[in-house]
Amino acid sequence: MQSEEQPKSRGRSALRELVETILFTLLIYFLVRFFLFENYKVVGNSMAPTLENGQFLVVNKLGYRLGEPQRGDIVVFEDPRDPERKLIKRVIGLPGEVVEIKQGGVYINDQKLNEPYTNGPGRYSVPATPIPAGQYYVLGDNRSNSSDSHSWGTLSGESIVGKAWLSYWPPHLWGIVPHEVYASIP
């Protein structure tokens, strides 16, 4: 009798371990997917030349729970005009600053911003715009082909999903997403 029950017991034990492993794997997946990281596909050319249409990225969602976005960060956020849609742009202006665009040149608190990552200045001007607390000014790197803060205003920090972190497709673009680092502007 003992020899017949041991195989049944081992079979149940193995099945239980398999179910527990699957449940634990799913739990980790959902924790990572919904709280730490998210994948994002670049749609359009508004971030060219930095990012390409069709490029796939991993977005770090945890970073801004621990700190604030910085100038030069490339962020994914909910479109202020359609929260179901997500966009990707570069943070240019921070809360408390004044952004002005003169013939495509970006000025923060009356100081011209050096922007080596763009494909050239935009073909527009924007009057001095104070950025309220909790808001950010974001622009696409392809200035003349981007719907961004120059057309719809500042972005609420609460709409920011996370910071673009890693490119994983196509293979020739594998690597860390390049973010510009700026010294503080008075």
PDB file of N, CA and C in Angstrom, residues 93-180:
ATOM      1  N   GLY A  93      11.916  72.413 -19.840  1.00  0.00           N
ATOM      2  CA  GLY A  93      11.720  73.377 -18.761  1.00  0.00           C
ATOM      3  C   GLY A  93      11.178  72.720 -17.511  1.00  0.00           C
ATOM      4  N   LEU A  94      11.652  73.204 -16.358  1.00  0.00           N
ATOM      5  CA  LEU A  94      11.274  72.648 -15.052  1.00  0.00           C
ATOM      6  C   LEU A  94      10.360  73.605 -14.293  1.00  0.00           C
ATOM      7  N   PRO A  95       9.642  73.107 -13.289  1.00  0.00           N
ATOM      8  CA  PRO A  95       8.757  73.973 -12.503  1.00  0.00           C
ATOM      9  C   PRO A  95       9.503  75.198 -11.967  1.00  0.00           C
ATOM     10  N   GLY A  96       8.863  76.369 -12.080  1.00  0.00           N
ATOM     11  CA  GLY A  96       9.445  77.615 -11.581  1.00  0.00           C
ATOM     12  C   GLY A  96      10.298  78.356 -12.593  1.00  0.00           C
ATOM     13  N   GLU A  97      10.570  77.763 -13.744  1.00  0.00           N
ATOM     14  CA  GLU A  97      11.378  78.422 -14.769  1.00  0.00           C
ATOM     15  C   GLU A  97      10.478  79.125 -15.778  1.00  0.00           C
ATOM     16  N   VAL A  98      11.103  79.948 -16.606  1.00  0.00           N
ATOM     17  CA  VAL A  98      10.396  80.616 -17.700  1.00  0.00           C
ATOM     18  C   VAL A  98      11.031  80.161 -19.005  1.00  0.00           C
ATOM     19  N   VAL A  99      10.219  79.603 -19.905  1.00  0.00           N
ATOM     20  CA  VAL A  99      10.697  79.141 -21.214  1.00  0.00           C
ATOM     21  C   VAL A  99      10.224  80.124 -22.270  1.00  0.00           C
ATOM     22  N   GLU A 100      11.128  80.468 -23.178  1.00  0.00           N
ATOM     23  CA  GLU A 100      10.777  81.315 -24.317  1.00  0.00           C
ATOM     24  C   GLU A 100      11.486  80.733 -25.543  1.00  0.00           C
ATOM     25  N   ILE A 101      10.788  80.724 -26.664  1.00  0.00           N
ATOM     26  CA  ILE A 101      11.388  80.239 -27.905  1.00  0.00           C
ATOM     27  C   ILE A 101      11.392  81.397 -28.887  1.00  0.00           C
ATOM     28  N   LYS A 102      12.613  81.786 -29.307  1.00  0.00           N
ATOM     29  CA  LYS A 102      12.791  82.907 -30.235  1.00  0.00           C
ATOM     30  C   LYS A 102      13.377  82.374 -31.531  1.00  0.00           C
ATOM     31  N   GLN A 103      12.583  82.416 -32.590  1.00  0.00           N
ATOM     32  CA  GLN A 103      12.999  81.921 -33.903  1.00  0.00           C
ATOM     33  C   GLN A 103      13.627  80.529 -33.800  1.00  0.00           C
ATOM     34  N   GLY A 104      12.999  79.681 -33.013  1.00  0.00           N
ATOM     35  CA  GLY A 104      13.439  78.300 -32.855  1.00  0.00           C
ATOM     36  C   GLY A 104      14.441  78.070 -31.749  1.00  0.00           C
ATOM     37  N   GLY A 105      15.113  79.119 -31.264  1.00  0.00           N
ATOM     38  CA  GLY A 105      16.077  78.974 -30.166  1.00  0.00           C
ATOM     39  C   GLY A 105      15.358  78.941 -28.828  1.00  0.00           C
ATOM     40  N   VAL A 106      15.709  77.981 -27.961  1.00  0.00           N
ATOM     41  CA  VAL A 106      15.047  77.827 -26.665  1.00  0.00           C
ATOM     42  C   VAL A 106      15.842  78.566 -25.592  1.00  0.00           C
ATOM     43  N   TYR A 107      15.122  79.384 -24.823  1.00  0.00           N
ATOM     44  CA  TYR A 107      15.717  80.150 -23.726  1.00  0.00           C
ATOM     45  C   TYR A 107      15.044  79.752 -22.422  1.00  0.00           C
ATOM     46  N   ILE A 108      15.861  79.462 -21.428  1.00  0.00           N
ATOM     47  CA  ILE A 108      15.370  79.156 -20.085  1.00  0.00           C
ATOM     48  C   ILE A 108      15.855  80.286 -19.188  1.00  0.00           C
ATOM     49  N   ASN A 109      14.915  80.999 -18.566  1.00  0.00           N
ATOM     50  CA  ASN A 109      15.261  82.143 -17.710  1.00  0.00           C
ATOM     51  C   ASN A 109      16.235  83.081 -18.431  1.00  0.00           C
ATOM     52  N   ASP A 110      15.946  83.371 -19.691  1.00  0.00           N
ATOM     53  CA  ASP A 110      16.717  84.279 -20.548  1.00  0.00           C
ATOM     54  C   ASP A 110      18.102  83.758 -20.959  1.00  0.00           C
ATOM     55  N   GLN A 111      18.392  82.490 -20.715  1.00  0.00           N
ATOM     56  CA  GLN A 111      19.664  81.897 -21.143  1.00  0.00           C
ATOM     57  C   GLN A 111      19.388  80.880 -22.248  1.00  0.00           C
ATOM     58  N   LYS A 112      20.118  81.016 -23.364  1.00  0.00           N
ATOM     59  CA  LYS A 112      19.918  80.103 -24.495  1.00  0.00           C
ATOM     60  C   LYS A 112      20.388  78.703 -24.116  1.00  0.00           C
ATOM     61  N   LEU A 113      19.562  77.733 -24.439  1.00  0.00           N
ATOM     62  CA  LEU A 113      19.851  76.339 -24.138  1.00  0.00           C
ATOM     63  C   LEU A 113      20.649  75.720 -25.287  1.00  0.00           C
ATOM     64  N   ASN A 114      21.748  75.070 -24.976  1.00  0.00           N
ATOM     65  CA  ASN A 114      22.541  74.350 -25.967  1.00  0.00           C
ATOM     66  C   ASN A 114      21.867  72.991 -26.187  1.00  0.00           C
ATOM     67  N   GLU A 115      21.471  72.714 -27.439  1.00  0.00           N
ATOM     68  CA  GLU A 115      20.727  71.491 -27.724  1.00  0.00           C
ATOM     69  C   GLU A 115      21.351  70.712 -28.885  1.00  0.00           C
ATOM     70  N   PRO A 116      22.420  69.984 -28.632  1.00  0.00           N
ATOM     71  CA  PRO A 116      23.098  69.258 -29.704  1.00  0.00           C
ATOM     72  C   PRO A 116      22.317  68.061 -30.233  1.00  0.00           C
ATOM     73  N   TYR A 117      21.275  67.639 -29.549  1.00  0.00           N
ATOM     74  CA  TYR A 117      20.503  66.448 -29.909  1.00  0.00           C
ATOM     75  C   TYR A 117      19.396  66.717 -30.930  1.00  0.00           C
ATOM     76  N   THR A 118      19.106  67.969 -31.243  1.00  0.00           N
ATOM     77  CA  THR A 118      18.003  68.252 -32.181  1.00  0.00           C
ATOM     78  C   THR A 118      18.481  68.138 -33.624  1.00  0.00           C
ATOM     79  N   ASN A 119      17.509  68.108 -34.527  1.00  0.00           N
ATOM     80  CA  ASN A 119      17.859  68.119 -35.949  1.00  0.00           C
ATOM     81  C   ASN A 119      17.787  69.538 -36.494  1.00  0.00           C
ATOM     82  N   GLY A 120      17.872  70.518 -35.608  1.00  0.00           N
ATOM     83  CA  GLY A 120      17.828  71.921 -35.985  1.00  0.00           C
ATOM     84  C   GLY A 120      16.729  72.636 -35.225  1.00  0.00           C
ATOM     85  N   PRO A 121      16.770  73.962 -35.193  1.00  0.00           N
ATOM     86  CA  PRO A 121      15.753  74.728 -34.452  1.00  0.00           C
ATOM     87  C   PRO A 121      14.381  74.615 -35.112  1.00  0.00           C
ATOM     88  N   GLY A 122      13.366  74.795 -34.300  1.00  0.00           N
ATOM     89  CA  GLY A 122      12.007  74.806 -34.830  1.00  0.00           C
ATOM     90  C   GLY A 122      11.766  76.061 -35.651  1.00  0.00           C
ATOM     91  N   ARG A 123      10.700  76.030 -36.426  1.00  0.00           N
ATOM     92  CA  ARG A 123      10.344  77.192 -37.249  1.00  0.00           C
ATOM     93  C   ARG A 123       9.209  77.973 -36.578  1.00  0.00           C
ATOM     94  N   TYR A 124       9.365  78.238 -35.309  1.00  0.00           N
ATOM     95  CA  TYR A 124       8.312  78.940 -34.568  1.00  0.00           C
ATOM     96  C   TYR A 124       8.929  79.708 -33.401  1.00  0.00           C
ATOM     97  N   SER A 125       8.132  80.595 -32.849  1.00  0.00           N
ATOM     98  CA  SER A 125       8.497  81.332 -31.635  1.00  0.00           C
ATOM     99  C   SER A 125       7.358  81.186 -30.638  1.00  0.00           C
ATOM    100  N   VAL A 126       7.699  81.208 -29.355  1.00  0.00           N
ATOM    101  CA  VAL A 126       6.702  81.108 -28.289  1.00  0.00           C
ATOM    102  C   VAL A 126       7.058  82.180 -27.260  1.00  0.00           C
ATOM    103  N   PRO A 127       6.076  83.003 -26.857  1.00  0.00           N
ATOM    104  CA  PRO A 127       6.382  84.032 -25.853  1.00  0.00           C
ATOM    105  C   PRO A 127       6.795  83.405 -24.519  1.00  0.00           C
ATOM    106  N   ALA A 128       7.405  84.214 -23.670  1.00  0.00           N
ATOM    107  CA  ALA A 128       7.847  83.742 -22.354  1.00  0.00           C
ATOM    108  C   ALA A 128       6.692  83.055 -21.636  1.00  0.00           C
ATOM    109  N   THR A 129       6.950  81.811 -21.210  1.00  0.00           N
ATOM    110  CA  THR A 129       5.928  80.988 -20.560  1.00  0.00           C
ATOM    111  C   THR A 129       6.427  80.535 -19.196  1.00  0.00           C
ATOM    112  N   PRO A 130       5.843  81.064 -18.101  1.00  0.00           N
ATOM    113  CA  PRO A 130       6.232  80.583 -16.769  1.00  0.00           C
ATOM    114  C   PRO A 130       5.699  79.156 -16.573  1.00  0.00           C
ATOM    115  N   ILE A 131       6.514  78.306 -15.978  1.00  0.00           N
ATOM    116  CA  ILE A 131       6.104  76.916 -15.741  1.00  0.00           C
ATOM    117  C   ILE A 131       5.651  76.792 -14.286  1.00  0.00           C
ATOM    118  N   PRO A 132       4.370  76.474 -14.081  1.00  0.00           N
ATOM    119  CA  PRO A 132       3.844  76.358 -12.714  1.00  0.00           C
ATOM    120  C   PRO A 132       4.427  75.150 -11.967  1.00  0.00           C
ATOM    121  N   ALA A 133       4.260  75.144 -10.668  1.00  0.00           N
ATOM    122  CA  ALA A 133       4.680  74.012  -9.840  1.00  0.00           C
ATOM    123  C   ALA A 133       4.003  72.738 -10.354  1.00  0.00           C
ATOM    124  N   GLY A 134       4.756  71.656 -10.383  1.00  0.00           N
ATOM    125  CA  GLY A 134       4.209  70.367 -10.807  1.00  0.00           C
ATOM    126  C   GLY A 134       4.039  70.213 -12.308  1.00  0.00           C
ATOM    127  N   GLN A 135       4.535  71.193 -13.090  1.00  0.00           N
ATOM    128  CA  GLN A 135       4.401  71.165 -14.543  1.00  0.00           C
ATOM    129  C   GLN A 135       5.788  71.141 -15.194  1.00  0.00           C
ATOM    130  N   TYR A 136       5.826  70.692 -16.448  1.00  0.00           N
ATOM    131  CA  TYR A 136       7.080  70.611 -17.204  1.00  0.00           C
ATOM    132  C   TYR A 136       6.828  71.089 -18.623  1.00  0.00           C
ATOM    133  N   TYR A 137       7.891  71.557 -19.265  1.00  0.00           N
ATOM    134  CA  TYR A 137       7.833  71.970 -20.665  1.00  0.00           C
ATOM    135  C   TYR A 137       8.606  70.926 -21.444  1.00  0.00           C
ATOM    136  N   VAL A 138       7.922  70.234 -22.364  1.00  0.00           N
ATOM    137  CA  VAL A 138       8.545  69.148 -23.122  1.00  0.00           C
ATOM    138  C   VAL A 138       8.501  69.457 -24.615  1.00  0.00           C
ATOM    139  N   LEU A 139       9.581  69.096 -25.320  1.00  0.00           N
ATOM    140  CA  LEU A 139       9.656  69.298 -26.759  1.00  0.00           C
ATOM    141  C   LEU A 139      10.221  68.045 -27.411  1.00  0.00           C
ATOM    142  N   GLY A 140       9.796  67.798 -28.651  1.00  0.00           N
ATOM    143  CA  GLY A 140      10.391  66.732 -29.445  1.00  0.00           C
ATOM    144  C   GLY A 140      11.723  67.202 -29.996  1.00  0.00           C
ATOM    145  N   ASP A 141      12.632  66.289 -30.249  1.00  0.00           N
ATOM    146  CA  ASP A 141      13.944  66.655 -30.809  1.00  0.00           C
ATOM    147  C   ASP A 141      13.828  67.089 -32.268  1.00  0.00           C
ATOM    148  N   ASN A 142      12.803  66.639 -32.950  1.00  0.00           N
ATOM    149  CA  ASN A 142      12.526  67.049 -34.325  1.00  0.00           C
ATOM    150  C   ASN A 142      11.572  68.247 -34.226  1.00  0.00           C
ATOM    151  N   ARG A 143      12.120  69.391 -33.876  1.00  0.00           N
ATOM    152  CA  ARG A 143      11.341  70.560 -33.481  1.00  0.00           C
ATOM    153  C   ARG A 143      10.254  70.985 -34.464  1.00  0.00           C
ATOM    154  N   SER A 144      10.501  70.875 -35.746  1.00  0.00           N
ATOM    155  CA  SER A 144       9.497  71.340 -36.713  1.00  0.00           C
ATOM    156  C   SER A 144       8.465  70.271 -37.038  1.00  0.00           C
ATOM    157  N   ASN A 145       8.578  69.097 -36.415  1.00  0.00           N
ATOM    158  CA  ASN A 145       7.635  68.010 -36.686  1.00  0.00           C
ATOM    159  C   ASN A 145       7.237  67.340 -35.375  1.00  0.00           C
ATOM    160  N   SER A 146       6.776  68.137 -34.413  1.00  0.00           N
ATOM    161  CA  SER A 146       6.433  67.583 -33.112  1.00  0.00           C
ATOM    162  C   SER A 146       5.279  68.355 -32.483  1.00  0.00           C
ATOM    163  N   SER A 147       4.284  67.613 -32.036  1.00  0.00           N
ATOM    164  CA  SER A 147       3.210  68.194 -31.240  1.00  0.00           C
ATOM    165  C   SER A 147       3.670  68.088 -29.787  1.00  0.00           C
ATOM    166  N   ASP A 148       3.901  69.224 -29.154  1.00  0.00           N
ATOM    167  CA  ASP A 148       4.490  69.226 -27.820  1.00  0.00           C
ATOM    168  C   ASP A 148       4.085  70.486 -27.065  1.00  0.00           C
ATOM    169  N   SER A 149       4.816  70.852 -26.030  1.00  0.00           N
ATOM    170  CA  SER A 149       4.448  72.000 -25.201  1.00  0.00           C
ATOM    171  C   SER A 149       4.364  73.303 -25.983  1.00  0.00           C
ATOM    172  N   HIS A 150       5.086  73.432 -27.074  1.00  0.00           N
ATOM    173  CA  HIS A 150       4.990  74.679 -27.846  1.00  0.00           C
ATOM    174  C   HIS A 150       3.598  74.841 -28.456  1.00  0.00           C
ATOM    175  N   SER A 151       2.863  73.731 -28.629  1.00  0.00           N
ATOM    176  CA  SER A 151       1.520  73.830 -29.213  1.00  0.00           C
ATOM    177  C   SER A 151       0.396  73.602 -28.203  1.00  0.00           C
ATOM    178  N   TRP A 152       0.611  72.801 -27.165  1.00  0.00           N
ATOM    179  CA  TRP A 152      -0.480  72.551 -26.219  1.00  0.00           C
ATOM    180  C   TRP A 152      -0.170  72.922 -24.771  1.00  0.00           C
ATOM    181  N   GLY A 153       0.970  73.525 -24.503  1.00  0.00           N
ATOM    182  CA  GLY A 153       1.249  74.043 -23.154  1.00  0.00           C
ATOM    183  C   GLY A 153       2.058  73.089 -22.287  1.00  0.00           C
ATOM    184  N   THR A 154       2.133  73.412 -21.014  1.00  0.00           N
ATOM    185  CA  THR A 154       2.948  72.627 -20.086  1.00  0.00           C
ATOM    186  C   THR A 154       2.298  71.275 -19.809  1.00  0.00           C
ATOM    187  N   LEU A 155       3.104  70.369 -19.305  1.00  0.00           N
ATOM    188  CA  LEU A 155       2.687  68.999 -19.014  1.00  0.00           C
ATOM    189  C   LEU A 155       2.678  68.775 -17.509  1.00  0.00           C
ATOM    190  N   SER A 156       1.589  68.213 -17.012  1.00  0.00           N
ATOM    191  CA  SER A 156       1.510  67.883 -15.592  1.00  0.00           C
ATOM    192  C   SER A 156       2.461  66.738 -15.268  1.00  0.00           C
ATOM    193  N   GLY A 157       3.203  66.875 -14.182  1.00  0.00           N
ATOM    194  CA  GLY A 157       4.100  65.814 -13.738  1.00  0.00           C
ATOM    195  C   GLY A 157       3.362  64.518 -13.458  1.00  0.00           C
ATOM    196  N   GLU A 158       2.089  64.622 -13.101  1.00  0.00           N
ATOM    197  CA  GLU A 158       1.290  63.427 -12.826  1.00  0.00           C
ATOM    198  C   GLU A 158       1.020  62.611 -14.087  1.00  0.00           C
ATOM    199  N   SER A 159       1.167  63.220 -15.251  1.00  0.00           N
ATOM    200  CA  SER A 159       0.944  62.515 -16.516  1.00  0.00           C
ATOM    201  C   SER A 159       2.167  61.730 -16.976  1.00  0.00           C
ATOM    202  N   ILE A 160       3.306  61.982 -16.337  1.00  0.00           N
ATOM    203  CA  ILE A 160       4.542  61.311 -16.758  1.00  0.00           C
ATOM    204  C   ILE A 160       4.546  59.863 -16.267  1.00  0.00           C
ATOM    205  N   VAL A 161       4.709  58.935 -17.195  1.00  0.00           N
ATOM    206  CA  VAL A 161       4.744  57.507 -16.896  1.00  0.00           C
ATOM    207  C   VAL A 161       6.132  57.107 -16.405  1.00  0.00           C
ATOM    208  N   GLY A 162       7.171  57.587 -17.099  1.00  0.00           N
ATOM    209  CA  GLY A 162       8.522  57.225 -16.703  1.00  0.00           C
ATOM    210  C   GLY A 162       9.557  57.732 -17.683  1.00  0.00           C
ATOM    211  N   LYS A 163      10.795  57.389 -17.407  1.00  0.00           N
ATOM    212  CA  LYS A 163      11.951  57.829 -18.189  1.00  0.00           C
ATOM    213  C   LYS A 163      12.362  56.715 -19.152  1.00  0.00           C
ATOM    214  N   ALA A 164      12.521  57.084 -20.434  1.00  0.00           N
ATOM    215  CA  ALA A 164      13.016  56.112 -21.407  1.00  0.00           C
ATOM    216  C   ALA A 164      14.385  55.654 -20.947  1.00  0.00           C
ATOM    217  N   TRP A 165      14.596  54.341 -20.907  1.00  0.00           N
ATOM    218  CA  TRP A 165      15.797  53.829 -20.278  1.00  0.00           C
ATOM    219  C   TRP A 165      16.653  52.982 -21.214  1.00  0.00           C
ATOM    220  N   LEU A 166      16.020  52.047 -21.914  1.00  0.00           N
ATOM    221  CA  LEU A 166      16.765  51.080 -22.697  1.00  0.00           C
ATOM    222  C   LEU A 166      16.084  50.854 -24.041  1.00  0.00           C
ATOM    223  N   SER A 167      16.867  50.803 -25.111  1.00  0.00           N
ATOM    224  CA  SER A 167      16.348  50.486 -26.440  1.00  0.00           C
ATOM    225  C   SER A 167      16.642  49.013 -26.715  1.00  0.00           C
ATOM    226  N   TYR A 168      15.602  48.251 -27.103  1.00  0.00           N
ATOM    227  CA  TYR A 168      15.830  46.832 -27.357  1.00  0.00           C
ATOM    228  C   TYR A 168      15.450  46.379 -28.768  1.00  0.00           C
ATOM    229  N   TRP A 169      14.905  47.277 -29.589  1.00  0.00           N
ATOM    230  CA  TRP A 169      14.606  46.922 -30.974  1.00  0.00           C
ATOM    231  C   TRP A 169      14.549  48.168 -31.807  1.00  0.00           C
ATOM    232  N   PRO A 170      15.088  48.182 -32.981  1.00  0.00           N
ATOM    233  CA  PRO A 170      15.800  47.134 -33.701  1.00  0.00           C
ATOM    234  C   PRO A 170      17.193  46.895 -33.117  1.00  0.00           C
ATOM    235  N   PRO A 171      17.792  45.745 -33.442  1.00  0.00           N
ATOM    236  CA  PRO A 171      19.074  45.356 -32.830  1.00  0.00           C
ATOM    237  C   PRO A 171      20.191  46.380 -32.980  1.00  0.00           C
ATOM    238  N   HIS A 172      20.263  47.101 -34.081  1.00  0.00           N
ATOM    239  CA  HIS A 172      21.364  48.070 -34.234  1.00  0.00           C
ATOM    240  C   HIS A 172      21.219  49.269 -33.293  1.00  0.00           C
ATOM    241  N   LEU A 173      20.071  49.392 -32.610  1.00  0.00           N
ATOM    242  CA  LEU A 173      19.869  50.489 -31.655  1.00  0.00           C
ATOM    243  C   LEU A 173      19.872  50.007 -30.205  1.00  0.00           C
ATOM    244  N   TRP A 174      20.249  48.756 -29.964  1.00  0.00           N
ATOM    245  CA  TRP A 174      20.312  48.245 -28.592  1.00  0.00           C
ATOM    246  C   TRP A 174      21.190  49.144 -27.744  1.00  0.00           C
ATOM    247  N   GLY A 175      20.750  49.387 -26.522  1.00  0.00           N
ATOM    248  CA  GLY A 175      21.592  50.151 -25.590  1.00  0.00           C
ATOM    249  C   GLY A 175      20.789  51.111 -24.745  1.00  0.00           C
ATOM    250  N   ILE A 176      21.502  51.858 -23.940  1.00  0.00           N
ATOM    251  CA  ILE A 176      20.908  52.854 -23.049  1.00  0.00           C
ATOM    252  C   ILE A 176      20.439  54.045 -23.880  1.00  0.00           C
ATOM    253  N   VAL A 177      19.242  54.555 -23.577  1.00  0.00           N
ATOM    254  CA  VAL A 177      18.720  55.732 -24.280  1.00  0.00           C
ATOM    255  C   VAL A 177      19.518  56.948 -23.819  1.00  0.00           C
ATOM    256  N   PRO A 178      20.031  57.747 -24.785  1.00  0.00           N
ATOM    257  CA  PRO A 178      20.865  58.897 -24.417  1.00  0.00           C
ATOM    258  C   PRO A 178      20.041  60.065 -23.872  1.00  0.00           C
ATOM    259  N   HIS A 179      20.396  60.529 -22.693  1.00  0.00           N
ATOM    260  CA  HIS A 179      19.757  61.697 -22.068  1.00  0.00           C
ATOM    261  C   HIS A 179      20.812  62.782 -21.948  1.00  0.00           C
ATOM    262  N   GLU A 180      20.413  64.005 -22.234  1.00  0.00           N
ATOM    263  CA  GLU A 180      21.345  65.143 -22.106  1.00  0.00           C
ATOM    264  C   GLU A 180      21.414  65.552 -20.641  1.00  0.00           C
TER     265      GLU A 180
END
